[in-house]
């Protein structure tokens, strides 16, 4: 039963976020939203599935990603996503950003593994370093938090 629930709800949440993003003309579906909903509907009792972990985890990931990106001027290097070469500035930014993401999530008790993917999307050039990107990520994460939390709370195996 829980497998059917997780499968149906993960697809439904992705479809809702996608349709809302399409309607608004915003790419609110980005790769790390998928693992976030996976955690929420497959492992609803895990701390990483909670709203706090989702919101704070991704916020930390975004801050660490952009901070390291600009610290190493990696935003000037070609993006890795799409087959371009990996520059040393992007390697350094990614290493520092992922380490900072892990450290800050542990410090804040907001462990959320998909946020490290958000960090890497930023440092490797999959997401452009603009204020619009921050807004897109924030809204995408807020939507998956809201819909995912609803799915998590209604999960037939929650509390077991």
Coordinates of C-alpha atoms in Angstrom, one line a residue:
X1 CA 0.0 0.0 0.0
X2 CA 2.7 2.5 0.9
X3 CA 4.5 1.9 -2.4
X4 CA 1.4 2.8 -4.3
X5 CA 0.9 5.8 -2.1
X6 CA 4.5 7.0 -2.6
X7 CA 4.4 6.5 -6.3
X8 CA 1.1 8.2 -6.9
X9 CA 1.8 11.2 -4.5
X10 CA 5.3 11.8 -5.9
X11 CA 4.0 12.0 -9.4
X12 CA 1.0 14.2 -8.3
X13 CA 3.2 16.6 -6.4
X14 CA 5.7 16.9 -9.3
X15 CA 2.8 17.5 -11.7
X16 CA 1.2 20.2 -9.5
X17 CA 4.5 22.0 -9.1
X18 CA 5.2 21.7 -12.9
X19 CA 1.8 22.9 -13.9
X20 CA 2.0 25.9 -11.5
X21 CA 5.4 26.7 -12.8
X22 CA 4.3 26.4 -16.4
X23 CA 1.3 28.6 -15.7
X24 CA 3.5 31.2 -14.0
X25 CA 6.3 30.9 -16.6
X26 CA 8.8 29.9 -13.9
X27 CA 11.0 26.7 -13.8
X28 CA 9.9 25.7 -10.2
X29 CA 10.8 22.1 -11.1
X30 CA 14.5 21.6 -10.8
X31 CA 16.4 18.3 -10.2
X32 CA 16.7 18.5 -6.4
X33 CA 13.0 18.8 -5.9
X34 CA 12.6 15.2 -7.1
X35 CA 14.7 13.7 -4.3
X36 CA 13.0 16.0 -1.8
X37 CA 9.6 14.6 -2.6
X38 CA 11.1 11.1 -2.7
X39 CA 12.2 11.5 0.9
X40 CA 8.9 12.9 2.0
X41 CA 6.7 10.1 0.6
X42 CA 9.1 7.1 0.9
X43 CA 10.6 7.8 4.3
X44 CA 8.0 10.1 6.0
X45 CA 9.3 9.4 9.5
X46 CA 12.9 10.4 8.8
X47 CA 14.0 13.9 10.0
X48 CA 15.1 14.8 6.5
X49 CA 11.5 14.6 5.4
X50 CA 10.3 17.3 7.7
X51 CA 9.5 20.9 6.6
X52 CA 12.2 22.4 8.8
X53 CA 14.9 20.2 7.2
X54 CA 13.6 20.8 3.7
X55 CA 13.3 24.6 4.0
X56 CA 16.5 25.2 6.0
X57 CA 18.5 22.5 4.2
X58 CA 17.8 24.0 0.8
X59 CA 18.4 27.6 2.1
X60 CA 21.8 26.6 3.5
X61 CA 22.6 24.8 0.2
X62 CA 21.7 28.0 -1.8
X63 CA 23.7 30.3 0.5
X64 CA 26.7 28.0 0.5
X65 CA 26.5 27.4 -3.3
X66 CA 26.3 31.1 -4.2
X67 CA 28.9 32.1 -1.5
X68 CA 31.5 29.6 -2.8
X69 CA 30.7 30.3 -6.4
X70 CA 31.5 34.0 -6.0
X71 CA 34.4 33.4 -3.6
X72 CA 36.2 31.5 -6.3
X73 CA 34.8 33.6 -9.2
X74 CA 33.5 30.3 -10.6
X75 CA 30.5 32.0 -12.1
X76 CA 32.9 33.3 -14.8
X77 CA 33.9 29.7 -15.7
X78 CA 31.9 27.8 -18.3
X79 CA 29.1 25.7 -16.8
X80 CA 29.8 22.0 -16.4
X81 CA 26.3 21.0 -17.0
X82 CA 25.9 20.4 -20.7
X83 CA 29.2 18.9 -21.4
X84 CA 31.7 21.8 -21.0
X85 CA 35.0 21.3 -19.2
X86 CA 35.3 21.3 -15.5
X87 CA 37.3 24.3 -14.3
X88 CA 39.4 24.3 -11.1
X89 CA 37.4 27.3 -9.8
X90 CA 34.2 25.2 -10.1
X91 CA 35.9 22.2 -8.4
X92 CA 37.0 24.5 -5.5
X93 CA 33.6 26.2 -5.2
X94 CA 31.8 22.8 -5.3
X95 CA 34.1 21.2 -2.6
X96 CA 33.7 24.2 -0.3
X97 CA 30.0 24.6 -0.9
X98 CA 29.1 21.0 -0.3
X99 CA 31.3 20.9 2.9
X100 CA 29.6 24.1 4.1
X101 CA 26.2 22.7 3.3
X102 CA 26.9 19.6 5.3
X103 CA 28.4 21.5 8.3
X104 CA 25.6 24.1 8.5
X105 CA 22.9 21.5 8.1
X106 CA 24.4 19.5 11.0
X107 CA 24.8 22.7 13.1
X108 CA 21.2 23.7 12.5
X109 CA 19.8 20.1 12.8
X110 CA 18.4 20.5 9.3
X111 CA 19.9 17.6 7.4
X112 CA 18.4 17.3 4.0
X113 CA 20.6 15.4 1.4
X114 CA 18.8 16.8 -1.7
X115 CA 20.0 20.3 -0.7
X116 CA 23.5 19.2 -1.5
X117 CA 22.3 18.7 -5.1
X118 CA 20.9 22.2 -5.1
X119 CA 24.3 23.4 -4.0
X120 CA 26.0 21.6 -6.8
X121 CA 23.5 22.8 -9.4
X122 CA 24.6 26.3 -8.5
X123 CA 28.4 25.7 -8.3
X124 CA 28.5 23.6 -11.5
X125 CA 26.5 26.1 -13.5
X126 CA 23.2 24.2 -13.8
X127 CA 21.4 27.2 -12.2
X128 CA 22.5 30.7 -13.1
X129 CA 23.7 33.0 -10.3
X130 CA 20.9 35.6 -10.3
X131 CA 18.4 36.8 -7.8
X132 CA 15.7 35.3 -10.0
X133 CA 17.3 31.9 -9.5
X134 CA 17.1 32.4 -5.8
X135 CA 13.4 33.2 -6.1
X136 CA 12.8 30.2 -8.4
X137 CA 14.5 27.9 -5.9
X138 CA 12.7 29.4 -2.9
X139 CA 9.3 29.0 -4.5
X140 CA 10.0 25.5 -5.8
X141 CA 11.2 24.4 -2.3
X142 CA 8.2 26.1 -0.6
X143 CA 5.8 24.3 -2.9
X144 CA 7.5 20.8 -2.5
X145 CA 7.6 21.5 1.3
X146 CA 3.9 22.3 1.4
X147 CA 2.6 19.6 -0.8
X148 CA 5.2 17.1 0.5
X149 CA 4.4 17.8 4.1
X150 CA 0.7 17.1 3.3
X151 CA 1.6 13.9 1.7
X152 CA 4.0 13.0 4.5
X153 CA 1.3 13.7 7.2
X154 CA -1.3 11.6 5.4
X155 CA 1.2 8.7 4.7
X156 CA -0.3 5.4 5.8
X157 CA 3.0 4.3 7.5
X158 CA 3.7 7.6 9.3
X159 CA 4.3 7.1 12.9
X160 CA 5.2 3.4 12.6

